C-alpha atoms as one frame of an Amber mdcrd trajectory, in Angstrom:
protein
  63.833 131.713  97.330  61.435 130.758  95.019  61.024 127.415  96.872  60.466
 129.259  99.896  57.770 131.444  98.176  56.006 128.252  96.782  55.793 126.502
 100.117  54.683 129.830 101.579  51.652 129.593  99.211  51.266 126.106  99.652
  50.673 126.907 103.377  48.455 129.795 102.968  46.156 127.561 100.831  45.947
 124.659 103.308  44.701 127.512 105.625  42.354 129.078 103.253  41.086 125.516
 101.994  40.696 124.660 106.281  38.607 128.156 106.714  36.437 127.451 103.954
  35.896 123.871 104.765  35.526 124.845 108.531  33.011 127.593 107.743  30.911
 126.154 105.124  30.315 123.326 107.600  29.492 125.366 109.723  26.291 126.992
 107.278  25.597 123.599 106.252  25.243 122.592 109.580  23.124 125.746 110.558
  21.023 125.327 107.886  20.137 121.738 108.387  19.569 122.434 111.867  22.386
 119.422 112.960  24.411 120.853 115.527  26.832 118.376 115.357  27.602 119.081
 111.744  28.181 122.954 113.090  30.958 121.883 115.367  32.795 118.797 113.687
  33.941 120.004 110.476  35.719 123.085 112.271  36.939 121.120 114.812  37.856
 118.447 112.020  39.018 121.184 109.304  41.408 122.448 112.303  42.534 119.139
 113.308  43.386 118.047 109.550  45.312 121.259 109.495  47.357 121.132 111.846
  48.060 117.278 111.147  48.916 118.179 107.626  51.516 121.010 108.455  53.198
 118.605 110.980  53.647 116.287 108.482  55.001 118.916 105.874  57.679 120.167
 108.820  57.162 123.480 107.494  55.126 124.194 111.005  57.724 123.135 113.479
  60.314 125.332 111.681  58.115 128.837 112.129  56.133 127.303 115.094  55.528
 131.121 116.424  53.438 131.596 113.569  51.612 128.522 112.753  50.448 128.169
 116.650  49.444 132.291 115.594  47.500 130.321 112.835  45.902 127.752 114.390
  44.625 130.300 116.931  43.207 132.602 114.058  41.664 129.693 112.622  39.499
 129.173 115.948  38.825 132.618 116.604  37.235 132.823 113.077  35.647 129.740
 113.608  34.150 131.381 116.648  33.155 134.499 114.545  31.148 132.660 111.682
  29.075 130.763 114.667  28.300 133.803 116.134  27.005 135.358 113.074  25.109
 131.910 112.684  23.678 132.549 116.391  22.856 136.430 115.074  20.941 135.222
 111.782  18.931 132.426 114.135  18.141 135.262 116.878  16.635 137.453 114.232
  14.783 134.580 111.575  13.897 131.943 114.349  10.169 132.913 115.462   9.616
 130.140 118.422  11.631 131.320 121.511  12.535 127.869 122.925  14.271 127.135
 119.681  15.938 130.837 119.462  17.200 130.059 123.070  18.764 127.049 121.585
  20.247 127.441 118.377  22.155 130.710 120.041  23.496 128.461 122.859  24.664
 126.006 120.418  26.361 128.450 118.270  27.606 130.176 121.209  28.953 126.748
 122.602  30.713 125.932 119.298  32.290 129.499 119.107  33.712 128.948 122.510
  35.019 125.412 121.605  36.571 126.148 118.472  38.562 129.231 120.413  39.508
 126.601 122.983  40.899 124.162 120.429  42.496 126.718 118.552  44.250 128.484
 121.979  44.690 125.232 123.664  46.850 123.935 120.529  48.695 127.856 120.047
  49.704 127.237 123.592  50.817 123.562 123.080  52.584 124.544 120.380  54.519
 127.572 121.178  55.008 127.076 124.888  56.012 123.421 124.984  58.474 123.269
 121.672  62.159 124.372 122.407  62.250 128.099 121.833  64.849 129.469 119.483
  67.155 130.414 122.978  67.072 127.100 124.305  68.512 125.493 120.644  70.872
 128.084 120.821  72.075 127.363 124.452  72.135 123.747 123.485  74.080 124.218
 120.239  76.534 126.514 122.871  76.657 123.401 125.510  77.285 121.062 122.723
  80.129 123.336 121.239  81.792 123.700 124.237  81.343 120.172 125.122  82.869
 119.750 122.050  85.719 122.157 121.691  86.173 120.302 125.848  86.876 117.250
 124.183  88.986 118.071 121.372  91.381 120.115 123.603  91.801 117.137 125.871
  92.324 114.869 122.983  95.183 117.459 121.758  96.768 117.391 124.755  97.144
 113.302 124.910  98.004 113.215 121.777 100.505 116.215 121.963 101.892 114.207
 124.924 101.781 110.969 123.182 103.886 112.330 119.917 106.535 114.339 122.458
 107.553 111.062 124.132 107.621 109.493 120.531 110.075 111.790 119.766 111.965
 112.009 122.651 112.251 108.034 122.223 113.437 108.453 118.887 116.110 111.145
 119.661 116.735 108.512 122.424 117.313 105.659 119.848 119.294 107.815 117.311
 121.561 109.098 119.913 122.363 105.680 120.632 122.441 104.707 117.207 124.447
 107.710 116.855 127.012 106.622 119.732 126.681 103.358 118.695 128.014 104.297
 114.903 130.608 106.772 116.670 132.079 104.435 118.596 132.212 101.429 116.141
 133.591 104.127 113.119 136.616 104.554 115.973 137.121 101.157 116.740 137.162
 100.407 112.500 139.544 103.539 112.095 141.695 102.722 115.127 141.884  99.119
 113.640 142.484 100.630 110.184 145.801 102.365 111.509 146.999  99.199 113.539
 146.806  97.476 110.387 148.855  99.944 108.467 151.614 100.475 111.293 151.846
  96.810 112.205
């Protein structure tokens, strides 16, 4: 349990430490007027993210929720550039590069939803759901149980004609000894009448 707990914090950090990242590039970006800085480090931030949860395994074992988290992740990517695109429409004074900056940040928000759907969707839809491990597990079983009954039954077979050869043997041991003890003890009483 505790385990549990510390991973669980472990994983909430590597989200919080990808937000802030994310989102401080983001401002940076904004604020030195480099578009490109605005929409790598989310895109990076979310990449690196999802990379390092892989890696841990802890993602592929609640995949529901991480794809949940990777989705979040985007859509508040997609917030903070829309607040950037807010603060540009109401400080930038020249209207060709209002028009501009709000596009970008408008373009970015919509990208880093995409990324962050677009990977949910990979994610949840195309991993094995919980059912389908469960039906396999079932298969497998049966399989299984298939195999061992068969291999029962040959060797059930096998060990019945062992023993039915060995009754087979020791009832002709048996005769064998029966009929040499009378021979001995009819041989026995010639001797003593003779």
């Amino acid at each position: 349990l505790r385990r549990q707990r510390q991973m669980c914090i472990r994983d909430s950090l590597l989200f919080l430490i990808s937000m802030v990242v994310g989102m401080v590039g983001m401002l940076v970006g904004a604020h030195l007027d480099q578009p490109w800085v605005m929409a790598s480090v989310p895109i990076a931030a979310m990449v690196l993210y999802v990379i390092v949860s892989v890696r841990q395994d802890r993602a592929l074992q609640h995949i529901q929720s991480f794809g949940d988290s990777v989705y979040f992740m985007g859509f508040l990517f997609t917030l903070v550039s829309l607040g950037v695109s807010l603060r540009a429409f109401a400080t930038q004074k020249d209207e060709a590069l209002r028009t501009e900056t709000i596009i970008t940040a408008f373009a970015i928000a919509i990208l880093t939803t995409i990324i962050g759907l677009g990977t949910r969707i990979f994610l949840v839809n195309f991993s094995p759901s919980v059912e389908e491990s469960e039906a396999k597990a079932h298969l497998s079983l049966a399989d299984s149980s298939r195999q061992l009954g068969q291999e029962m039954d040959h060797l059930t077979q096998t060990t019945v004609g062992r023993i039915k050869a060995f009754n087979e043997a020791m009832d002709e041991i048996t005769e064998r000894s029966r009929v040499a003890i009378a021979e001995s003890t009819d041989a026995y009483r010639q001797g003593l009448h003779g």
